Amino acid sequence: MYNEINGNLNGEGKRFAVVVGRFNSLISERLLEGALDCFVRHGGKEENLTVVRVPGSFEIPFAAQKLAQSGKYDGVVCLGAVIRGSTPHFDYVAAEAAKGVAHAAFNSGLPVIFGVLTTDSIEQAIERAGTKAGNKGWDAMLSAIEMADIYKQLG
């Protein structure tokens, strides 16, 4: 028989930082609302959250790494939206945001969750920020809560 480790979905006593990109704030603010709602509904207290606003998704990893390395948090949730336009700018920003968030997680030893939407249209982003496809900010916070518990169990 094997041993199995599963994360509990309980935010009680946990502290998280949430980094939010201001660019495309119509979307990122809805993602933040979802993340906050998820945390409170899973036993967390709002005073155990720190929200850091950065200019856009490209800057998210820099703040995430600083927060993750501070020793103050059980995890960091990264929220933003990169919406494809008519130039290759989307490809660069989306790729660097994803790589940077992963880099922050590897360097810090904390769960650093990628909740940055990368969509082809504003309609797709709206769907993922609280309408047809749920709220990906909620999903990102739920992942952070679960992973923080798993990290604790792993030692």
PDB file of C-alpha atoms in Angstrom, residues 2 5-6 14 16 24 29 32 49 52 61 83 86-87 92 104 116-118 132-134 145 147 149:
ATOM      1  CA  TYR A   2       1.246   3.499  -0.750  1.00  0.00           C
ATOM      2  CA  ILE A   5      -0.639  13.236   0.546  1.00  0.00           C
ATOM      3  CA  ASN A   6      -3.529  15.539  -0.276  1.00  0.00           C
ATOM      4  CA  LYS A  14      -2.652  31.046   6.475  1.00  0.00           C
ATOM      5  CA  PHE A  16      -1.081  34.995   1.360  1.00  0.00           C
ATOM      6  CA  ASN A  24      -6.578  45.348 -18.141  1.00  0.00           C
ATOM      7  CA  GLU A  29     -10.114  43.436 -10.513  1.00  0.00           C
ATOM      8  CA  LEU A  32      -8.975  39.732  -7.364  1.00  0.00           C
ATOM      9  CA  LEU A  49      -3.979  38.942   2.881  1.00  0.00           C
ATOM     10  CA  VAL A  52       0.247  44.364  -4.154  1.00  0.00           C
ATOM     11  CA  PRO A  61       7.008  38.031 -11.227  1.00  0.00           C
ATOM     12  CA  ILE A  83      -5.076  39.912 -24.183  1.00  0.00           C
ATOM     13  CA  SER A  86      -2.317  42.780 -33.489  1.00  0.00           C
ATOM     14  CA  THR A  87       1.381  42.818 -32.534  1.00  0.00           C
ATOM     15  CA  TYR A  92       6.506  38.301 -25.089  1.00  0.00           C
ATOM     16  CA  ALA A 104       9.768  32.809  -8.321  1.00  0.00           C
ATOM     17  CA  VAL A 116      -2.662  35.418 -15.249  1.00  0.00           C
ATOM     18  CA  LEU A 117      -5.180  35.043 -18.046  1.00  0.00           C
ATOM     19  CA  THR A 118      -3.709  34.806 -21.546  1.00  0.00           C
ATOM     20  CA  LYS A 132     -19.337  31.484 -18.226  1.00  0.00           C
ATOM     21  CA  ALA A 133     -15.992  29.898 -17.341  1.00  0.00           C
ATOM     22  CA  GLY A 134     -16.064  30.715 -13.626  1.00  0.00           C
ATOM     23  CA  ILE A 145      -4.517  27.174  -0.248  1.00  0.00           C
ATOM     24  CA  MET A 147      -0.484  23.812  -2.237  1.00  0.00           C
ATOM     25  CA  ASP A 149      -1.010  22.727   2.913  1.00  0.00           C
TER      26      ASP A 149
END
